[in-house]
Amino acid sequence: MRAYPDIEIAWQRLATYLGAQFRRDLTDFDALRVFLDREWDCLTPNFYDHSIGYLYDLTHFHYMGIKDTFFRFLQGFANEAGITNVADVGCGVALDVQALLAGGYDVHGYDLDNPCLDYARWRLGRDLADFGRIHTLDQLVDRRHQLAYAVDVLGHADDPPRLIKMIFASADYVCLNLTPHDRRHRHGSADLHPSLDHQTVLEDLTKHGDLIRLGAQDANVITLWRSAVQH
């Protein structure tokens, strides 16, 4: 499941968007790791509000295949249950949104108001002439979807319980993955996935829904929930 057949097309889109600010050297993942470490040191605690390197990082991430098992799990359930209306919570640059749209799903993306979301809006407008599918996270409270998912998102959240409550209130079903913490996961000293207390997270999840299916992706656990907030 990819937004474009190969990553070079994705780099071309980013280059068009950034213009003279585009850095071809950051399409090399090792060079990007060094750059992200510097950004992390300079921008923390406002890294996600201002990072440009994260645009490159999420582009790499989309093409690494790391999330493939998650999306096979999600699409298997969606197809089985006749679900087409989906929310990507924490959509980042929305390459996953674009790929799911190409697969026939009615997808909307939500995230913090930051450079990633600006780029996502621009790209979907350019490629699909669709300007209404990318939203700030606060807009999720006013919308309802058949299924909402968040992949590799809870570890980024400042307030995981609040985000969990918001996601469950927005959909009939919720799909989330729980990841172990590894400071070396993809970057040098930049720790983009702070440690989560999984016991506390699971307690929060069970407050808002019933676990109906489990999956596994290496050390990740994929969970599917039926929301207790049914509309």
PDB file of C-alpha atoms in Angstrom:
ATOM      1  CA  MET A   1       0.000   0.000   0.000  1.00  0.00           C
ATOM      2  CA  ARG A   2       1.835   3.051  -1.279  1.00  0.00           C
ATOM      3  CA  ALA A   3       0.785   6.560  -2.270  1.00  0.00           C
ATOM      4  CA  TYR A   4       3.058   6.384  -5.343  1.00  0.00           C
ATOM      5  CA  PRO A   5       4.633   3.381  -7.102  1.00  0.00           C
ATOM      6  CA  ASP A   6       8.118   4.338  -5.887  1.00  0.00           C
ATOM      7  CA  ILE A   7       9.702   6.716  -3.418  1.00  0.00           C
ATOM      8  CA  GLU A   8      11.342   8.860  -6.080  1.00  0.00           C
ATOM      9  CA  ILE A   9       7.929  10.224  -7.085  1.00  0.00           C
ATOM     10  CA  ALA A  10       7.299  11.120  -3.445  1.00  0.00           C
ATOM     11  CA  TRP A  11      10.623  12.977  -3.337  1.00  0.00           C
ATOM     12  CA  GLN A  12       9.643  14.849  -6.493  1.00  0.00           C
ATOM     13  CA  ARG A  13       6.425  15.999  -4.801  1.00  0.00           C
ATOM     14  CA  LEU A  14       8.334  17.176  -1.732  1.00  0.00           C
ATOM     15  CA  ALA A  15      10.900  18.934  -3.911  1.00  0.00           C
ATOM     16  CA  THR A  16       8.139  20.788  -5.759  1.00  0.00           C
ATOM     17  CA  TYR A  17       6.546  21.786  -2.458  1.00  0.00           C
ATOM     18  CA  LEU A  18       9.744  22.976  -0.759  1.00  0.00           C
ATOM     19  CA  GLY A  19      11.283  24.555  -3.858  1.00  0.00           C
ATOM     20  CA  ALA A  20      14.743  25.943  -3.211  1.00  0.00           C
ATOM     21  CA  GLN A  21      14.581  24.669   0.387  1.00  0.00           C
ATOM     22  CA  PHE A  22      14.474  21.024  -0.706  1.00  0.00           C
ATOM     23  CA  ARG A  23      17.558  19.075   0.349  1.00  0.00           C
ATOM     24  CA  ARG A  24      18.370  16.083  -1.819  1.00  0.00           C
ATOM     25  CA  ASP A  25      20.945  14.899   0.753  1.00  0.00           C
ATOM     26  CA  LEU A  26      18.142  14.218   3.245  1.00  0.00           C
ATOM     27  CA  THR A  27      16.656  11.596   0.954  1.00  0.00           C
ATOM     28  CA  ASP A  28      19.561   9.481   2.215  1.00  0.00           C
ATOM     29  CA  PHE A  29      18.328   8.005   5.478  1.00  0.00           C
ATOM     30  CA  ASP A  30      21.668   8.077   7.274  1.00  0.00           C
ATOM     31  CA  ALA A  31      22.107  11.773   6.458  1.00  0.00           C
ATOM     32  CA  LEU A  32      18.561  12.408   7.641  1.00  0.00           C
ATOM     33  CA  ARG A  33      19.264  10.748  10.998  1.00  0.00           C
ATOM     34  CA  VAL A  34      22.071  13.224  11.653  1.00  0.00           C
ATOM     35  CA  PHE A  35      19.888  16.143  10.560  1.00  0.00           C
ATOM     36  CA  LEU A  36      17.004  15.034  12.780  1.00  0.00           C
ATOM     37  CA  ASP A  37      19.316  14.821  15.789  1.00  0.00           C
ATOM     38  CA  ARG A  38      20.295  18.454  15.241  1.00  0.00           C
ATOM     39  CA  GLU A  39      16.674  19.524  14.771  1.00  0.00           C
ATOM     40  CA  TRP A  40      15.667  17.602  17.873  1.00  0.00           C
ATOM     41  CA  ASP A  41      18.263  19.396  19.968  1.00  0.00           C
ATOM     42  CA  CYS A  42      17.286  22.806  18.581  1.00  0.00           C
ATOM     43  CA  LEU A  43      13.491  22.495  18.467  1.00  0.00           C
ATOM     44  CA  THR A  44      12.512  20.340  21.462  1.00  0.00           C
ATOM     45  CA  PRO A  45       9.944  20.682  23.047  1.00  0.00           C
ATOM     46  CA  ASN A  46       8.400  22.154  19.871  1.00  0.00           C
ATOM     47  CA  PHE A  47       9.914  19.684  17.422  1.00  0.00           C
ATOM     48  CA  TYR A  48       6.652  18.671  15.708  1.00  0.00           C
ATOM     49  CA  ASP A  49       5.513  22.287  15.388  1.00  0.00           C
ATOM     50  CA  HIS A  50       8.496  23.310  13.266  1.00  0.00           C
ATOM     51  CA  SER A  51      10.471  20.310  11.978  1.00  0.00           C
ATOM     52  CA  ILE A  52      11.178  20.148   8.251  1.00  0.00           C
ATOM     53  CA  GLY A  53      13.246  16.991   8.593  1.00  0.00           C
ATOM     54  CA  TYR A  54      10.134  15.162   9.747  1.00  0.00           C
ATOM     55  CA  LEU A  55       8.652  15.603   6.239  1.00  0.00           C
ATOM     56  CA  TYR A  56      11.539  13.531   4.909  1.00  0.00           C
ATOM     57  CA  ASP A  57      11.361  11.069   7.796  1.00  0.00           C
ATOM     58  CA  LEU A  58       7.677  10.270   7.278  1.00  0.00           C
ATOM     59  CA  THR A  59       8.287   9.867   3.553  1.00  0.00           C
ATOM     60  CA  HIS A  60      11.018   7.320   4.275  1.00  0.00           C
ATOM     61  CA  PHE A  61       8.767   5.630   6.836  1.00  0.00           C
ATOM     62  CA  HIS A  62       5.932   5.185   4.324  1.00  0.00           C
ATOM     63  CA  TYR A  63       8.229   3.237   1.996  1.00  0.00           C
ATOM     64  CA  MET A  64      10.054   1.127   4.599  1.00  0.00           C
ATOM     65  CA  GLY A  65       7.277  -1.461   4.809  1.00  0.00           C
ATOM     66  CA  ILE A  66       7.188  -1.224   8.600  1.00  0.00           C
ATOM     67  CA  LYS A  67       3.449  -0.505   8.674  1.00  0.00           C
ATOM     68  CA  ASP A  68       2.421  -3.054   6.043  1.00  0.00           C
ATOM     69  CA  THR A  69       1.228  -5.668   8.551  1.00  0.00           C
ATOM     70  CA  PHE A  70      -0.849  -3.045  10.366  1.00  0.00           C
ATOM     71  CA  PHE A  71      -2.612  -2.014   7.183  1.00  0.00           C
ATOM     72  CA  ARG A  72      -3.232  -5.584   6.059  1.00  0.00           C
ATOM     73  CA  PHE A  73      -4.861  -6.189   9.457  1.00  0.00           C
ATOM     74  CA  LEU A  74      -6.926  -2.993   9.207  1.00  0.00           C
ATOM     75  CA  GLN A  75      -8.042  -3.551   5.615  1.00  0.00           C
ATOM     76  CA  GLY A  76      -8.886  -7.196   6.306  1.00  0.00           C
ATOM     77  CA  PHE A  77     -11.304  -6.174   9.041  1.00  0.00           C
ATOM     78  CA  ALA A  78     -12.686  -3.204   7.096  1.00  0.00           C
ATOM     79  CA  ASN A  79     -13.433  -5.347   4.058  1.00  0.00           C
ATOM     80  CA  GLU A  80     -14.966  -8.073   6.226  1.00  0.00           C
ATOM     81  CA  ALA A  81     -17.209  -5.579   8.051  1.00  0.00           C
ATOM     82  CA  GLY A  82     -18.118  -3.529   4.979  1.00  0.00           C
ATOM     83  CA  ILE A  83     -16.347  -0.449   6.327  1.00  0.00           C
ATOM     84  CA  THR A  84     -15.303   2.258   3.874  1.00  0.00           C
ATOM     85  CA  ASN A  85     -15.314   5.466   5.955  1.00  0.00           C
ATOM     86  CA  VAL A  86     -12.010   5.752   7.829  1.00  0.00           C
ATOM     87  CA  ALA A  87     -10.113   8.324   9.918  1.00  0.00           C
ATOM     88  CA  ASP A  88      -6.315   8.418  10.061  1.00  0.00           C
ATOM     89  CA  VAL A  89      -5.536  10.051  13.412  1.00  0.00           C
ATOM     90  CA  GLY A  90      -2.005  11.361  13.443  1.00  0.00           C
ATOM     91  CA  CYS A  91      -1.820  11.276   9.654  1.00  0.00           C
ATOM     92  CA  GLY A  92       1.440  13.223   9.350  1.00  0.00           C
ATOM     93  CA  VAL A  93       2.172  13.905   5.677  1.00  0.00           C
ATOM     94  CA  ALA A  94      -0.866  11.739   4.761  1.00  0.00           C
ATOM     95  CA  LEU A  95       0.861   9.348   2.382  1.00  0.00           C
ATOM     96  CA  ASP A  96      -1.130   6.552   4.045  1.00  0.00           C
ATOM     97  CA  VAL A  97      -4.331   8.540   3.500  1.00  0.00           C
ATOM     98  CA  GLN A  98      -3.479   8.922  -0.165  1.00  0.00           C
ATOM     99  CA  ALA A  99      -2.755   5.207  -0.541  1.00  0.00           C
ATOM    100  CA  LEU A 100      -6.044   4.217   1.116  1.00  0.00           C
ATOM    101  CA  LEU A 101      -7.941   6.658  -1.089  1.00  0.00           C
ATOM    102  CA  ALA A 102      -6.432   4.929  -4.111  1.00  0.00           C
ATOM    103  CA  GLY A 103      -7.689   1.651  -2.619  1.00  0.00           C
ATOM    104  CA  GLY A 104     -11.277   2.891  -2.646  1.00  0.00           C
ATOM    105  CA  TYR A 105     -11.691   3.996   0.984  1.00  0.00           C
ATOM    106  CA  ASP A 106     -13.266   7.278   2.046  1.00  0.00           C
ATOM    107  CA  VAL A 107     -10.443   8.523   4.276  1.00  0.00           C
ATOM    108  CA  HIS A 108      -9.928  11.713   6.267  1.00  0.00           C
ATOM    109  CA  GLY A 109      -6.668  12.636   7.997  1.00  0.00           C
ATOM    110  CA  TYR A 110      -6.222  14.459  11.312  1.00  0.00           C
ATOM    111  CA  ASP A 111      -3.119  15.792  13.012  1.00  0.00           C
ATOM    112  CA  LEU A 112      -1.599  18.745  14.803  1.00  0.00           C
ATOM    113  CA  ASP A 113      -1.402  21.989  12.841  1.00  0.00           C
ATOM    114  CA  ASN A 114       2.213  21.809  11.697  1.00  0.00           C
ATOM    115  CA  PRO A 115       4.419  21.613   8.552  1.00  0.00           C
ATOM    116  CA  CYS A 116       3.409  17.993   7.930  1.00  0.00           C
ATOM    117  CA  LEU A 117      -0.276  18.884   7.756  1.00  0.00           C
ATOM    118  CA  ASP A 118       0.422  21.867   5.490  1.00  0.00           C
ATOM    119  CA  TYR A 119       2.323  19.606   3.098  1.00  0.00           C
ATOM    120  CA  ALA A 120      -0.404  16.946   3.225  1.00  0.00           C
ATOM    121  CA  ARG A 121      -3.080  19.501   2.286  1.00  0.00           C
ATOM    122  CA  TRP A 122      -0.971  20.831  -0.579  1.00  0.00           C
ATOM    123  CA  ARG A 123      -0.158  17.392  -1.983  1.00  0.00           C
ATOM    124  CA  LEU A 124      -3.714  16.029  -1.920  1.00  0.00           C
ATOM    125  CA  GLY A 125      -4.885  19.257  -3.517  1.00  0.00           C
ATOM    126  CA  ARG A 126      -2.252  18.959  -6.230  1.00  0.00           C
ATOM    127  CA  ASP A 127      -2.600  15.249  -6.926  1.00  0.00           C
ATOM    128  CA  LEU A 128      -6.308  14.698  -6.323  1.00  0.00           C
ATOM    129  CA  ALA A 129      -7.834  18.189  -6.461  1.00  0.00           C
ATOM    130  CA  ASP A 130      -9.195  17.288  -3.037  1.00  0.00           C
ATOM    131  CA  PHE A 131      -8.849  20.047  -0.453  1.00  0.00           C
ATOM    132  CA  GLY A 132     -11.238  18.798   2.210  1.00  0.00           C
ATOM    133  CA  ARG A 133      -9.734  15.597   3.628  1.00  0.00           C
ATOM    134  CA  ILE A 134      -6.972  16.911   5.886  1.00  0.00           C
ATOM    135  CA  HIS A 135      -8.021  18.408   9.212  1.00  0.00           C
ATOM    136  CA  THR A 136      -6.521  19.655  12.442  1.00  0.00           C
ATOM    137  CA  LEU A 137      -6.876  17.232  15.322  1.00  0.00           C
ATOM    138  CA  ASP A 138      -9.379  19.392  17.193  1.00  0.00           C
ATOM    139  CA  GLN A 139     -11.837  18.956  14.298  1.00  0.00           C
ATOM    140  CA  LEU A 140     -12.094  15.234  15.047  1.00  0.00           C
ATOM    141  CA  VAL A 141     -14.516  15.941  17.902  1.00  0.00           C
ATOM    142  CA  ASP A 142     -17.131  17.189  15.428  1.00  0.00           C
ATOM    143  CA  ARG A 143     -16.944  14.230  13.068  1.00  0.00           C
ATOM    144  CA  ARG A 144     -17.938  10.549  13.084  1.00  0.00           C
ATOM    145  CA  HIS A 145     -16.350   7.675  11.160  1.00  0.00           C
ATOM    146  CA  GLN A 146     -16.956   3.960  10.879  1.00  0.00           C
ATOM    147  CA  LEU A 147     -13.362   3.226  11.829  1.00  0.00           C
ATOM    148  CA  ALA A 148     -10.529   5.355  13.214  1.00  0.00           C
ATOM    149  CA  TYR A 149      -6.937   4.201  13.342  1.00  0.00           C
ATOM    150  CA  ALA A 150      -3.709   5.545  14.798  1.00  0.00           C
ATOM    151  CA  VAL A 151      -0.487   3.792  13.825  1.00  0.00           C
ATOM    152  CA  ASP A 152       2.676   4.695  15.766  1.00  0.00           C
ATOM    153  CA  VAL A 153       0.885   7.711  17.231  1.00  0.00           C
ATOM    154  CA  LEU A 154       0.238   7.212  20.956  1.00  0.00           C
ATOM    155  CA  GLY A 155       3.953   7.461  21.726  1.00  0.00           C
ATOM    156  CA  HIS A 156       4.002  10.964  20.265  1.00  0.00           C
ATOM    157  CA  ALA A 157       1.036  12.279  22.269  1.00  0.00           C
ATOM    158  CA  ASP A 158       1.506  14.775  25.090  1.00  0.00           C
ATOM    159  CA  ASP A 159      -1.663  13.428  26.730  1.00  0.00           C
ATOM    160  CA  PRO A 160      -2.365   9.817  25.616  1.00  0.00           C
ATOM    161  CA  PRO A 161      -5.558   9.401  27.739  1.00  0.00           C
ATOM    162  CA  ARG A 162      -7.105  12.496  26.171  1.00  0.00           C
ATOM    163  CA  LEU A 163      -6.180  11.354  22.661  1.00  0.00           C
ATOM    164  CA  ILE A 164      -7.563   7.861  23.299  1.00  0.00           C
ATOM    165  CA  LYS A 165     -10.865   9.308  24.525  1.00  0.00           C
ATOM    166  CA  MET A 166     -11.090  11.548  21.449  1.00  0.00           C
ATOM    167  CA  ILE A 167     -10.400   8.684  19.026  1.00  0.00           C
ATOM    168  CA  PHE A 168     -12.987   6.363  20.584  1.00  0.00           C
ATOM    169  CA  ALA A 169     -15.618   9.113  20.561  1.00  0.00           C
ATOM    170  CA  SER A 170     -15.073   9.605  16.830  1.00  0.00           C
ATOM    171  CA  ALA A 171     -15.674   6.089  15.472  1.00  0.00           C
ATOM    172  CA  ASP A 172     -17.559   2.817  15.810  1.00  0.00           C
ATOM    173  CA  TYR A 173     -14.279   0.848  15.666  1.00  0.00           C
ATOM    174  CA  VAL A 174     -10.730   1.811  16.611  1.00  0.00           C
ATOM    175  CA  CYS A 175      -7.479   0.211  15.459  1.00  0.00           C
ATOM    176  CA  LEU A 176      -4.248   1.026  17.340  1.00  0.00           C
ATOM    177  CA  ASN A 177      -0.795  -0.457  17.637  1.00  0.00           C
ATOM    178  CA  LEU A 178       1.249  -0.618  20.832  1.00  0.00           C
ATOM    179  CA  THR A 179       4.986  -0.422  20.313  1.00  0.00           C
ATOM    180  CA  PRO A 180       7.916  -1.147  22.629  1.00  0.00           C
ATOM    181  CA  HIS A 181      10.204   1.755  23.352  1.00  0.00           C
ATOM    182  CA  ASP A 182      13.630   1.793  21.708  1.00  0.00           C
ATOM    183  CA  ARG A 183      15.678   4.993  21.690  1.00  0.00           C
ATOM    184  CA  ARG A 184      17.661   3.614  18.740  1.00  0.00           C
ATOM    185  CA  HIS A 185      14.551   2.759  16.706  1.00  0.00           C
ATOM    186  CA  ARG A 186      15.395   4.850  13.636  1.00  0.00           C
ATOM    187  CA  HIS A 187      17.367   7.877  14.780  1.00  0.00           C
ATOM    188  CA  GLY A 188      20.507   8.705  16.689  1.00  0.00           C
ATOM    189  CA  SER A 189      19.815  10.570  19.933  1.00  0.00           C
ATOM    190  CA  ALA A 190      16.492  11.994  18.712  1.00  0.00           C
ATOM    191  CA  ASP A 191      13.863  10.033  20.628  1.00  0.00           C
ATOM    192  CA  LEU A 192      10.640  10.469  18.648  1.00  0.00           C
ATOM    193  CA  HIS A 193       8.795   7.709  20.516  1.00  0.00           C
ATOM    194  CA  PRO A 194       8.862   8.441  24.261  1.00  0.00           C
ATOM    195  CA  SER A 195       8.206   5.543  26.570  1.00  0.00           C
ATOM    196  CA  LEU A 196       4.594   4.591  27.212  1.00  0.00           C
ATOM    197  CA  ASP A 197       3.276   2.751  30.240  1.00  0.00           C
ATOM    198  CA  HIS A 198       1.408   0.027  28.356  1.00  0.00           C
ATOM    199  CA  GLN A 199      -0.512  -1.121  31.419  1.00  0.00           C
ATOM    200  CA  THR A 200      -1.897   2.389  31.879  1.00  0.00           C
ATOM    201  CA  VAL A 201      -2.639   2.698  28.157  1.00  0.00           C
ATOM    202  CA  LEU A 202      -4.544  -0.602  28.164  1.00  0.00           C
ATOM    203  CA  GLU A 203      -6.558   0.514  31.184  1.00  0.00           C
ATOM    204  CA  ASP A 204      -7.474   3.701  29.323  1.00  0.00           C
ATOM    205  CA  LEU A 205      -8.432   1.758  26.204  1.00  0.00           C
ATOM    206  CA  THR A 206     -10.729  -0.604  28.111  1.00  0.00           C
ATOM    207  CA  LYS A 207     -12.580   2.391  29.561  1.00  0.00           C
ATOM    208  CA  HIS A 208     -13.749   3.343  26.090  1.00  0.00           C
ATOM    209  CA  GLY A 209     -14.268   0.096  24.206  1.00  0.00           C
ATOM    210  CA  ASP A 210     -14.124  -3.684  23.980  1.00  0.00           C
ATOM    211  CA  LEU A 211     -11.141  -5.495  22.495  1.00  0.00           C
ATOM    212  CA  ILE A 212     -12.386  -7.676  19.624  1.00  0.00           C
ATOM    213  CA  ARG A 213      -9.249  -8.653  17.696  1.00  0.00           C
ATOM    214  CA  LEU A 214      -5.468  -8.838  18.118  1.00  0.00           C
ATOM    215  CA  GLY A 215      -2.626  -8.946  15.629  1.00  0.00           C
ATOM    216  CA  ALA A 216       1.152  -8.946  15.770  1.00  0.00           C
ATOM    217  CA  GLN A 217       3.828  -7.124  13.815  1.00  0.00           C
ATOM    218  CA  ASP A 218       7.276  -8.089  15.044  1.00  0.00           C
ATOM    219  CA  ALA A 219       7.417  -6.591  18.559  1.00  0.00           C
ATOM    220  CA  ASN A 220       4.272  -4.499  17.949  1.00  0.00           C
ATOM    221  CA  VAL A 221       0.810  -5.520  19.122  1.00  0.00           C
ATOM    222  CA  ILE A 222      -2.094  -4.492  16.873  1.00  0.00           C
ATOM    223  CA  THR A 223      -5.411  -4.025  18.658  1.00  0.00           C
ATOM    224  CA  LEU A 224      -8.930  -3.608  17.300  1.00  0.00           C
ATOM    225  CA  TRP A 225     -11.685  -2.243  19.530  1.00  0.00           C
ATOM    226  CA  ARG A 226     -15.442  -1.761  19.335  1.00  0.00           C
ATOM    227  CA  SER A 227     -16.139   1.692  20.723  1.00  0.00           C
ATOM    228  CA  ALA A 228     -18.482   1.956  23.687  1.00  0.00           C
ATOM    229  CA  VAL A 229     -19.621   5.298  22.263  1.00  0.00           C
ATOM    230  CA  GLN A 230     -22.042   4.081  19.604  1.00  0.00           C
ATOM    231  CA  HIS A 231     -24.056   6.608  17.576  1.00  0.00           C
TER     232      HIS A 231
END
